[in-house]
Every structure is written in structure tokens, then in C-alpha cells.
Short mmCIF file of C-alpha atoms (C1' of nucleotides) in Angstrom, two decimals:
data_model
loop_
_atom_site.label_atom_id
_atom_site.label_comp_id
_atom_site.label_asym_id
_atom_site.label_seq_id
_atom_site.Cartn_x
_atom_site.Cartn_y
_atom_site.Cartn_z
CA UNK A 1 0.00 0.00 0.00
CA UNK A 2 1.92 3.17 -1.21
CA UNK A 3 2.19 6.44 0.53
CA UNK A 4 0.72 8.87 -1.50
CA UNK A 5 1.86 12.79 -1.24
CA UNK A 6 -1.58 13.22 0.14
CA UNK A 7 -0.98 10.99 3.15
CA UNK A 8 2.25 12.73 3.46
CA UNK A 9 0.51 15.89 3.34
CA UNK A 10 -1.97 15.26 6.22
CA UNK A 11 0.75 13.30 8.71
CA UNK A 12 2.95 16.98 7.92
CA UNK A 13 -0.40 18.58 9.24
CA UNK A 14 -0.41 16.62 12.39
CA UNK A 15 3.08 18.09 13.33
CA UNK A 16 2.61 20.58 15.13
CA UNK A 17 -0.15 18.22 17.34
CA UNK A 18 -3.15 16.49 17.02
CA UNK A 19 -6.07 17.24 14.60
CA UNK A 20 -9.51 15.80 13.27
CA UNK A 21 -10.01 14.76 10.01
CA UNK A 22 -12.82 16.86 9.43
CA UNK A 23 -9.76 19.79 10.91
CA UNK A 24 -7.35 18.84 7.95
CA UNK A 25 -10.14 18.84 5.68
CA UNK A 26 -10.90 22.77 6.84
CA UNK A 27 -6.78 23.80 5.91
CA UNK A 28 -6.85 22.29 2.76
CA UNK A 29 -9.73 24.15 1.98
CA UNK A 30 -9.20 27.44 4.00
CA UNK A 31 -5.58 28.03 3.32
CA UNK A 32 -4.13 27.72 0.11
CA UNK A 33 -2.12 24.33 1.60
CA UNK A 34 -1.09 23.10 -2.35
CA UNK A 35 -3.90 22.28 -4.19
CA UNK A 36 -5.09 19.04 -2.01
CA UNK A 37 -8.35 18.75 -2.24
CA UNK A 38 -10.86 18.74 1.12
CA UNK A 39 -13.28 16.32 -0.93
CA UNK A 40 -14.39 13.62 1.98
CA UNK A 41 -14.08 10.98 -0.52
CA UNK A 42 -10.22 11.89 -0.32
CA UNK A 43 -9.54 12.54 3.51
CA UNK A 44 -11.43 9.68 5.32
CA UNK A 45 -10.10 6.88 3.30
CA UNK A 46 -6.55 8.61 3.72
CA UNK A 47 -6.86 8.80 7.68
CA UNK A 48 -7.96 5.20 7.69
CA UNK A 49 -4.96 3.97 5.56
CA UNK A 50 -2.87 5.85 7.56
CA UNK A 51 -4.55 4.11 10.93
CA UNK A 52 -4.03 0.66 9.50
CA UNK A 53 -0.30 1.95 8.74
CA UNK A 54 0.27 2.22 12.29
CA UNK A 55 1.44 5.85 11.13
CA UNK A 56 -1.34 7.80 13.24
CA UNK A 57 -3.17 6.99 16.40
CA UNK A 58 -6.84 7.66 16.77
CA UNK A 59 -7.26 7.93 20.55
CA UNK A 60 -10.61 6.25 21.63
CA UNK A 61 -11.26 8.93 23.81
CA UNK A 62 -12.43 11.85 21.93
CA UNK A 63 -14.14 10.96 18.39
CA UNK A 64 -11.85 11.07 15.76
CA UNK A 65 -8.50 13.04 16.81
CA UNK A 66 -5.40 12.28 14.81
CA UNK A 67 -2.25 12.36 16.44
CA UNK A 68 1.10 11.40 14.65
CA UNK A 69 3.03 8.19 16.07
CA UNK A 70 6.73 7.80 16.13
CA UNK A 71 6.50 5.41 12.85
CA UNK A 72 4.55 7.85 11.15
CA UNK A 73 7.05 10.79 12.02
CA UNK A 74 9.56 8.67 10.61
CA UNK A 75 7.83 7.77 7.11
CA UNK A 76 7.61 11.17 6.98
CA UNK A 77 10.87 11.99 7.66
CA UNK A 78 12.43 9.11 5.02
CA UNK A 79 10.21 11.31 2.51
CA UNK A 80 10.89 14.75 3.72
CA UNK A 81 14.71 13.61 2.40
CA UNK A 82 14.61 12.02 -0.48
CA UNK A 83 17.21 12.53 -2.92
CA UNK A 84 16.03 15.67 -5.35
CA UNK A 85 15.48 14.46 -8.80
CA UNK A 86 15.22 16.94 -11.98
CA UNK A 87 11.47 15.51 -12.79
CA UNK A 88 10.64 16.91 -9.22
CA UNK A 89 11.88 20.26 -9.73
CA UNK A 90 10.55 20.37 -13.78
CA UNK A 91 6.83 19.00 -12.83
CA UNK A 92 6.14 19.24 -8.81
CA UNK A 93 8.01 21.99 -7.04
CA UNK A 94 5.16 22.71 -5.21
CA UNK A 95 5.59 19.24 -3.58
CA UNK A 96 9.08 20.35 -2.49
CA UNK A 97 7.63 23.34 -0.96
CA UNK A 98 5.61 21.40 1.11
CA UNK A 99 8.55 19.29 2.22
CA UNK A 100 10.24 22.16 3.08
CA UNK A 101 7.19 23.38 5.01
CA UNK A 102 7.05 20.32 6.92
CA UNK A 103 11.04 20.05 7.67
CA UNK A 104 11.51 22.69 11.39
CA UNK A 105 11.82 20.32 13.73
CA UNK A 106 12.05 16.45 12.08
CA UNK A 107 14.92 17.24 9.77
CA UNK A 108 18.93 18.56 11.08
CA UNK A 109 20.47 21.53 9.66
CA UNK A 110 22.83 19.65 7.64
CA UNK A 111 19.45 18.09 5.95
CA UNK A 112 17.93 20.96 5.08
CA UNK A 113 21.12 22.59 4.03
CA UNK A 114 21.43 19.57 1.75
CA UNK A 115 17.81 19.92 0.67
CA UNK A 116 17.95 23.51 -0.49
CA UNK A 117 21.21 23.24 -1.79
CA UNK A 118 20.07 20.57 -4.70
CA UNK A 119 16.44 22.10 -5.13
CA UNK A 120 18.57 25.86 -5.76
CA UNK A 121 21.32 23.70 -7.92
CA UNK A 122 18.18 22.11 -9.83
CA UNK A 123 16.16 25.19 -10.28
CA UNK A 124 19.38 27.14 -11.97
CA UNK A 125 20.03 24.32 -14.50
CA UNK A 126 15.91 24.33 -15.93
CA UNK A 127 15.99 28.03 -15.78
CA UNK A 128 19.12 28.01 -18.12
CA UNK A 129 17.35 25.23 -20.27
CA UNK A 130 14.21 26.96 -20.52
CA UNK A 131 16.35 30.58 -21.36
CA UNK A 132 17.88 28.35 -23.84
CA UNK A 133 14.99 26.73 -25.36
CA UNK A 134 13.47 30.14 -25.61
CA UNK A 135 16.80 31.37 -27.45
CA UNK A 136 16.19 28.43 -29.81
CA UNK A 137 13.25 26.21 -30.80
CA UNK A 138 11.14 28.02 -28.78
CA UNK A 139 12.57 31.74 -30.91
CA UNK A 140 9.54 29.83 -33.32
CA UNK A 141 6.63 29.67 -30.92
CA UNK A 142 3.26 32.19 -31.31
CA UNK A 143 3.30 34.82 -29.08
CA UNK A 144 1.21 33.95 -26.48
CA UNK A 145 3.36 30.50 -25.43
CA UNK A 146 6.25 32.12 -25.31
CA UNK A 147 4.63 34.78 -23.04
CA UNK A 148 3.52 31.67 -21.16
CA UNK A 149 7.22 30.45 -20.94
CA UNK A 150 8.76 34.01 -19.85
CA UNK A 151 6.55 33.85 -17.22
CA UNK A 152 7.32 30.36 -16.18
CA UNK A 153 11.24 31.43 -16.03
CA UNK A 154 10.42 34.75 -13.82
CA UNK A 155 8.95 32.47 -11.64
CA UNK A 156 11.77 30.06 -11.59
CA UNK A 157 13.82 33.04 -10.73
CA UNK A 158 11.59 34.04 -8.16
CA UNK A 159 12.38 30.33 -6.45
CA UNK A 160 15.82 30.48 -6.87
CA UNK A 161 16.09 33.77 -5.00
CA UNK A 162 14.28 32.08 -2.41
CA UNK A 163 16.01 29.66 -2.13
CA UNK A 164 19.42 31.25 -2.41
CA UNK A 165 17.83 33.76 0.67
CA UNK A 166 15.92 30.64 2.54
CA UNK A 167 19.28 29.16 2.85
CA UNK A 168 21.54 31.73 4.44
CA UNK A 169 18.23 31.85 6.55
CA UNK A 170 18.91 28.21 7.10
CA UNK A 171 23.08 28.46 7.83
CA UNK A 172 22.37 31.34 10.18
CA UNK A 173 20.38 29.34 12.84
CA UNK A 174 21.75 28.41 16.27
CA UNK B 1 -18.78 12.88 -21.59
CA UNK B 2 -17.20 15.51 -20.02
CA UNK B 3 -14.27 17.76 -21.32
CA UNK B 4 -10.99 17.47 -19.43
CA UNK B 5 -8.26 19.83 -18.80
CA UNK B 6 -5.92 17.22 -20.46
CA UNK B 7 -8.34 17.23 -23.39
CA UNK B 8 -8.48 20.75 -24.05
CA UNK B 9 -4.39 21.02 -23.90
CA UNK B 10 -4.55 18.51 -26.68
CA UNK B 11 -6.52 20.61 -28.53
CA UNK B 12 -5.05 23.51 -28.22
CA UNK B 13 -1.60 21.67 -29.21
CA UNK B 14 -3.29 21.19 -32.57
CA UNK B 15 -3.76 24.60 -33.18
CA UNK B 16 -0.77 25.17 -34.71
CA UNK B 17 -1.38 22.44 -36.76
CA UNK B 18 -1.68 18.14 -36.95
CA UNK B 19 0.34 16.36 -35.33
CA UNK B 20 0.22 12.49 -33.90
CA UNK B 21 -0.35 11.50 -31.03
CA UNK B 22 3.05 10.44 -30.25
CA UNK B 23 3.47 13.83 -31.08
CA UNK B 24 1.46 14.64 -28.64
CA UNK B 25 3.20 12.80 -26.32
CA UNK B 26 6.48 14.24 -26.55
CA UNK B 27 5.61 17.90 -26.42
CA UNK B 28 4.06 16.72 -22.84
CA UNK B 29 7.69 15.11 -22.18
CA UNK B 30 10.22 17.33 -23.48
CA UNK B 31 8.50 20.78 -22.96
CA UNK B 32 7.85 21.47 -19.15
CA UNK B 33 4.35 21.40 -20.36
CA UNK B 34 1.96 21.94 -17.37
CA UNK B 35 2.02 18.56 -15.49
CA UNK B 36 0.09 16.92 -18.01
CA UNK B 37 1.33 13.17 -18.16
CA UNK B 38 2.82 11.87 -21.57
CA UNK B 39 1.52 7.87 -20.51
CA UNK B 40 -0.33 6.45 -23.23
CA UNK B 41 -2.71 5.46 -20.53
CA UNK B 42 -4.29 8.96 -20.72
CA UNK B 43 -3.37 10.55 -24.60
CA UNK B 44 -4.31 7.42 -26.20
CA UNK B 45 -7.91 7.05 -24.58
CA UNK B 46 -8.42 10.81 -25.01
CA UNK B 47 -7.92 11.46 -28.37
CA UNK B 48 -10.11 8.42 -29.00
CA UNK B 49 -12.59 10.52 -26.99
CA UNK B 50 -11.65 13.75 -29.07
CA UNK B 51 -12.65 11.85 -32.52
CA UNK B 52 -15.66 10.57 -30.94
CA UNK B 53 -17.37 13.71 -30.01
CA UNK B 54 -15.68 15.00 -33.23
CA UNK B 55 -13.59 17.77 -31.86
CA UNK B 56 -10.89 16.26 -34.00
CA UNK B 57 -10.81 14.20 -37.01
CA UNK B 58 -8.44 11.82 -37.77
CA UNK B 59 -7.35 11.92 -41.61
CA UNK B 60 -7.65 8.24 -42.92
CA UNK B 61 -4.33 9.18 -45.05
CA UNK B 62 -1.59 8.61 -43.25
CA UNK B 63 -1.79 6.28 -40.11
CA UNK B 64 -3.34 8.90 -37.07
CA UNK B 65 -2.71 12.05 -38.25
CA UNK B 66 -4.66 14.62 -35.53
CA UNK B 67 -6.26 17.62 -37.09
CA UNK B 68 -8.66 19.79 -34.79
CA UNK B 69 -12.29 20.53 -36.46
CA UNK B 70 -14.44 23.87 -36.62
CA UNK B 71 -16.52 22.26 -33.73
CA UNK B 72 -13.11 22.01 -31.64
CA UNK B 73 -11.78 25.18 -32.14
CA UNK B 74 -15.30 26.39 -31.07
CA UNK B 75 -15.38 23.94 -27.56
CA UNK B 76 -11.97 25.29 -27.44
CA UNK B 77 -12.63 28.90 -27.63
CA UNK B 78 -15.73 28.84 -25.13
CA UNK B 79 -13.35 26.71 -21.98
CA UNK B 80 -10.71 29.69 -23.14
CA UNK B 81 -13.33 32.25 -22.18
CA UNK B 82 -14.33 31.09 -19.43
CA UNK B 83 -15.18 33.43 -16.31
CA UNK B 84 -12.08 33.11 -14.24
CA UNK B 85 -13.38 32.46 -10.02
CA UNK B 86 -11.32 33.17 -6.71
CA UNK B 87 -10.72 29.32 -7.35
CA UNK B 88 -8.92 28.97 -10.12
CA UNK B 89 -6.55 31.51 -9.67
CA UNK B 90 -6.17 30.24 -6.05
CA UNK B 91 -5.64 26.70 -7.04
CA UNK B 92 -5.13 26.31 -10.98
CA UNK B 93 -3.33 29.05 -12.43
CA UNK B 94 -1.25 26.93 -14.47
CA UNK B 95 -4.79 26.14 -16.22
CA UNK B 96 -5.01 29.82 -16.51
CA UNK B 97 -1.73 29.98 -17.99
CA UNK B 98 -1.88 27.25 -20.33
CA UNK B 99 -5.04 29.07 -21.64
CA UNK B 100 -3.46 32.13 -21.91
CA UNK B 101 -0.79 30.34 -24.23
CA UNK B 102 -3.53 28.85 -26.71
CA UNK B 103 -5.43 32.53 -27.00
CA UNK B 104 -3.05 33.59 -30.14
CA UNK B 105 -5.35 33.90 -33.30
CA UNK B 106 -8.74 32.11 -31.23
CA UNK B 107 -9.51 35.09 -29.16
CA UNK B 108 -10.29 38.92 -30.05
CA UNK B 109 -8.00 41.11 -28.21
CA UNK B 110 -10.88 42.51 -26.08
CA UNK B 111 -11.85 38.62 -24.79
CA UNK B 112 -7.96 38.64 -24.17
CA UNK B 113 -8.09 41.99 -22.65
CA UNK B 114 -10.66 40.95 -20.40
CA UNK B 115 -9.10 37.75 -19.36
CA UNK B 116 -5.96 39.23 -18.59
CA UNK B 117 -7.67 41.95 -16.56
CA UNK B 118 -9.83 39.46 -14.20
CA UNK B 119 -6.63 37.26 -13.75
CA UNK B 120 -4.66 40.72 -12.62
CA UNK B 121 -6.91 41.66 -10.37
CA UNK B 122 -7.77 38.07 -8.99
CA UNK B 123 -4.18 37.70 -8.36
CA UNK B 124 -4.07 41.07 -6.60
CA UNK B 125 -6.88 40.42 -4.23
CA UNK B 126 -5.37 36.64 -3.57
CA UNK B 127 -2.01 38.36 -2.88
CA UNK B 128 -3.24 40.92 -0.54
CA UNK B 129 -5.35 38.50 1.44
CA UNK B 130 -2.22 35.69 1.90
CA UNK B 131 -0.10 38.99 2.89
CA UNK B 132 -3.12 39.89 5.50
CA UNK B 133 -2.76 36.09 6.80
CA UNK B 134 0.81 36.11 7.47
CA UNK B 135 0.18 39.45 9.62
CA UNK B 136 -2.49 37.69 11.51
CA UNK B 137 -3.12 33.84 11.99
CA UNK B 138 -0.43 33.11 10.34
CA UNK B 139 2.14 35.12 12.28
CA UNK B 140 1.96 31.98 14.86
CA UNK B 141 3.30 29.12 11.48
CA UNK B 142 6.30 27.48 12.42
CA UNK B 143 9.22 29.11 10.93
CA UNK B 144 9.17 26.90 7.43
CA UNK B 145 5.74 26.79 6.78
CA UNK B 146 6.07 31.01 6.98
CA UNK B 147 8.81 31.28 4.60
CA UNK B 148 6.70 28.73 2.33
CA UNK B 149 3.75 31.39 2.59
CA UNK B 150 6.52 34.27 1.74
CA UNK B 151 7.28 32.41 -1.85
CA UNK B 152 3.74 31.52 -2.72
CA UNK B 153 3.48 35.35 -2.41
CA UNK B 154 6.69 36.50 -3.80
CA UNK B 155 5.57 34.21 -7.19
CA UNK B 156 2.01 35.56 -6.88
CA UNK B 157 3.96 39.10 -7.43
CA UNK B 158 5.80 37.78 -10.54
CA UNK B 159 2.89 36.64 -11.90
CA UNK B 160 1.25 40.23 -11.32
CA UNK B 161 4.21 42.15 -13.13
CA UNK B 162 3.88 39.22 -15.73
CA UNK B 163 0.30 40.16 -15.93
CA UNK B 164 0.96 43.58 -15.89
CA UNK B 165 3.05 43.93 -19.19
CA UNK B 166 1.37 41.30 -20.79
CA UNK B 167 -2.13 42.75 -20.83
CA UNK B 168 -0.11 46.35 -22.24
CA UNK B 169 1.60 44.01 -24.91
CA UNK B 170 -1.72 43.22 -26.24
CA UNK B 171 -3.02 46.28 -25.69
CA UNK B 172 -0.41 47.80 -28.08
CA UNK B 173 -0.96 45.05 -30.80
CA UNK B 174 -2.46 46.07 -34.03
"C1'" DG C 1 20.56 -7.12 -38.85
"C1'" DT C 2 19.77 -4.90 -34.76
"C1'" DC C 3 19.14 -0.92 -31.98
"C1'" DG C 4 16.73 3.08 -31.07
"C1'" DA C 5 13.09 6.03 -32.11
"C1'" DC C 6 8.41 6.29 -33.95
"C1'" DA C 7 3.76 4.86 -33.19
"C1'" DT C 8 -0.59 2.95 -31.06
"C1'" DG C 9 -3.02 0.80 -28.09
"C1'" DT C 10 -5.20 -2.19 -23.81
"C1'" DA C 11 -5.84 -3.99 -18.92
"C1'" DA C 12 -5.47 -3.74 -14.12
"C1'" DA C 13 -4.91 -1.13 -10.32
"C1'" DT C 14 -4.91 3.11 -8.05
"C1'" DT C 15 -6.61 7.58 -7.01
"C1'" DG C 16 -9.63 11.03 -6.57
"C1'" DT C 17 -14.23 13.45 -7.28
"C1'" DT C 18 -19.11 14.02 -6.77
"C1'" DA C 19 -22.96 13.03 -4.67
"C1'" DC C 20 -25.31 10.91 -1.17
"C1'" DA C 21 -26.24 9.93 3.71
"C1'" DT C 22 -26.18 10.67 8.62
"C1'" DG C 23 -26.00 12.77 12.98
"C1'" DA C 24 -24.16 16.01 16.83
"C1'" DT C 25 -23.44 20.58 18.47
"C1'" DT C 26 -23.63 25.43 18.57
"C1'" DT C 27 -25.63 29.91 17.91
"C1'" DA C 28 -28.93 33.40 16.61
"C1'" DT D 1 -36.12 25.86 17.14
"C1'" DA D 2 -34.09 26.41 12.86
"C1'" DA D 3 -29.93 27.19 10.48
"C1'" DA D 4 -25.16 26.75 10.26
"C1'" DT D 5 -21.18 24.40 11.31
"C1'" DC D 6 -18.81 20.40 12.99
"C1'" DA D 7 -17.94 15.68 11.94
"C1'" DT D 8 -17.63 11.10 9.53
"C1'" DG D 9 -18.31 8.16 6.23
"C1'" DT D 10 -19.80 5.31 1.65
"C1'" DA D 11 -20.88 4.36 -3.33
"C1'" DA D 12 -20.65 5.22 -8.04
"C1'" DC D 13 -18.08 7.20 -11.24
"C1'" DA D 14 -14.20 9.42 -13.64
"C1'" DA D 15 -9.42 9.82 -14.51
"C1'" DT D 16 -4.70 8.49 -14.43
"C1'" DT D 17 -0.63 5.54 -13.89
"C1'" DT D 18 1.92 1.44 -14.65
"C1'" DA D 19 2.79 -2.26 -17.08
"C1'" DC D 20 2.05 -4.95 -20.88
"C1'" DA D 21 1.79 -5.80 -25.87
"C1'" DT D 22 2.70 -4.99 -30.69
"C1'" DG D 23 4.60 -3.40 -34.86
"C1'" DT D 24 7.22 -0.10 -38.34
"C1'" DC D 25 11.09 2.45 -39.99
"C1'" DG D 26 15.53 4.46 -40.47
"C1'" DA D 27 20.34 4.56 -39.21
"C1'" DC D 28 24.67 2.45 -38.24
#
DNA sequence: GTCGACATGTAAATTGTTACATGATTTA
DNA sequence: TAAATCATGTAACAATTTACATGTCGAC
């Protein structure tokens, strides 16, 4: 049974202590959090997954509260730092984000050092390919896609000054 | 049979002219294209759809050449003009986007005009109100998931300058 | 003549959405 | 006491991924 980024998602949620389903539910659809979806359909079958999993206990006291076991904060951890691959960066940054999100207190300095360090390294290299492809093939496309891909590389830039800034952020901390 | 995302960027792939579905396929692999998965679990079964509802035809020529009909152009135009909600700009701008980069020749300038508008000041509004959030509520984040709020705004900016210029540059068009 | 790229598809399994269904608790 | 919100779940459907399966064509 795999661990979806969902799953990942909610037991990141349950960090900072315990919640209800019906609680996650409300951030995904309050907040911004990604683009998971609050859908019912999605949530409740995660939770119970994640039950059988052993990676959340429900206590029997109160209804349904969610609290994150030791396993679980250790799944999450093995995923937090996985190595960075180019795919990631190209098609789901926004996943990375959310590792990064989840990372204060489950993941060492070194880690995130490491972490930033490859998602920056990344980020430069498909900016240059994309600035490139514009310069080339791309010098071909109608107007409005290579609008579409300027903007796409001012965003990229946007990340990478991030991330250059998010990691002096990082190195400065006691 | 409802109209997908995934079927729509097909279509508006074929704007520029036919192409295969392999073709298809490798634009979605090569280009950073969206997210939109090159398996032939999804292009295959879609353009089948496409032909079916006859948003495409498929010249009996040469083996399955992909050409995109009157009656697509038109299904295409009308998802391209869609109103644009709080929604989609909070959740799917890279639908917005990817839109914006099949508008070329399909769209009058003042549809484009007006898309471009809504999207500026949708982004504006969704800016200001994750800006107000970090004041309040979400003052009290744990350090990461605040700096993870700071880029979803810093590339919400981009995308308003982007925005900005873009709606002049068609302003200024012929 | 075989390797890689071109080309098209299906089947099974997974995932996620929409809609339905239920009931408790709070607040106006 | 009625409406809104909190809270949990299921069932049917839609969509996508992974893996399998097949065959052509050009280059080396």
C-alpha cells in the first residue's frame, strides 16, 4: 500500500499536534495548503490507511483526533529527504515546498542545508534550459506561449532567490 | 462525456497544426508542459474521446494524423473564455496559464483583454489577502511553513508584473 | 541485422471526485 | 427551534498511472 503525497501531506499537518479529520479537511480548503483537495471521498479513506499503517493513532477517547506516532514521524521523515530528482523540480516543485514546510523540527540543519542546496542547484540548471529553449526552438513559438514560458522562467527566478535567501536563513540558525 | 483539462491542452496543441499522437506525447515530455502526463494510458484514450465527439478528425491518409475541427476550435474557444473564479486563480493558475498560451489567433484582443484583466486583479486580491494572513493567523506558522507562505506570495507578485506587461503588450498590438 | 526512435493501443490497479447519507453541536 | 457548522463516512463514477503488448522504420 503506497504512501501517496496526500498521506504525506496530512501526517505533515499533524506536526505541530493532534487534529480531526474533518480539521485537515478545513486547511486544505481554508488556506491555500497546495492544491489538495478537502473532498471527503479523499480525507477519510486517507486517515484510515494511515490508521491501519500504524502511522497515526486515533485515541478512543475523543471521536476522531489524529495524532502522529513515532512510525509515522519517521515515514515522513524518510520522505521529507529524499534525494532531489530533476522531474521533481521540472513537474512538482510545489511538492518540495511542502517538504520544506514540513522540515523545522524532524529534519537537522545539515538536511535541510542539503535539501535547499540541490532544489537551488536544480532550479538554476531548468531556468538556463528553458532561457535556452526560448533562445532556440522556442525563438519559433506564437506569441502567447512564449509569453507563457517568460513567465514560467520569472517564476523560476523568483524560487531560486528564495532559495538562495531561505538558505543563508537556514546556515544562520543556532 | 465531459471535457478534461488534459483534453483541451490537446486541442489547443493542434492549433498550430496536426500532429500524432506520439506527437502529442512528446511535447508533454520534453516541454515542461503543465504537469500533463505523456503515458499512453491517458493521450491514447483521449484522443479516442476527441474523434468521438468529433472535436478532431483523424485523416484516414496517413496512419493517425490529428487535425482539430471547426466544432473544436469552437469547444476550445468557449473553456478559453471562461469566467475566471477566486478558485482557479487560487488553485489552478497553471490552467489559466496554459489558456493564456492557446489565446493567439482564437480570441479577439478585447476577450484577451478581459481575461488578462480578471486574472490581474484576482491575483491582486489573492495576494493581498495571503499577505493579511501572514500578519495575523499566520504570524503563529512554524518558521518553514512562513517562509513557504513568503514564496507563494513572492511568485504571486511575478505573476502580477507578468500580468501587468502582458495585458499592455496586447493592448499595443495592431 | 539490430538498436533506437516512432507509433498505437489495452488492462489492471490506483486515485480522486461528486454526490449521497447521517448525525451532533452550537448559535442566533 | 431552525440554520449553520462540525464531523464522519460510503458508493458510483471518472481519470490516471503502470505495465504490458505490438509493430514499423531508419540509421549504423
Amino acid at each position: 500500500m503506497r504512501i501517496t503525497t496526500l498521506d504525506y501531506a496530512i501526517l505533515g499537518l499533524l506536526l505541530p499536534g493532534p487534529k480531526t479529520a474533518y480539521g485537515i479537511r478545513m486547511v486544505f480548503e481554508s488556506t491555500a495548503m497546495g492544491n489538495y483537495s478537502s473532498s471527503p471521498g479523499s480525507i477519510y479513506p486517507a486517515t484510515k490507511k494511515l490508521r491501519k499503517l500504524g502511522l497515526v493513532n486515533s485515541e478512543n477517547k475523543v471521536g476522531g483526533i489524529l495524532e502522529i506516532t513515532a512510525r509515522g514521524k519517521t515515514a515522513l521523515k524518510d520522505w521529507l529527504i529524499q534525494p532531489i530528482t530533476p522531474t521533481m523540480v521540472e513537474k512538482e516543485s510545489q511538492v518540495l515546498i511542502l517538504k520544506f514546510a514540513f522540515m523545522d523540527h524532524l529534519v537537522s540543519r545539515k538536511e535541510k542545508e542539503a535539501f535547499l542546496g540541490a532544489f537551488l542547484e536544480q532550479s538554476k540548471t531548468y531556468s538556463r534550459s528553458l532561457e535556452a529553449y526560448l533562445k532556440g526552438d522556442g525563438a519559433a513559438l506564437p506569441l502567447h506561449a512564449r509569453l507563457s514560458v517568460e513567465l514560467g522562467i520569472a517564476t523560476l527566478k523568483t524560487q531560486i532567490n528564495w532559495l538562495r535567501s531561505t538558505l543563508q536563513t537556514v546556515k544562520n540558525q543556532a
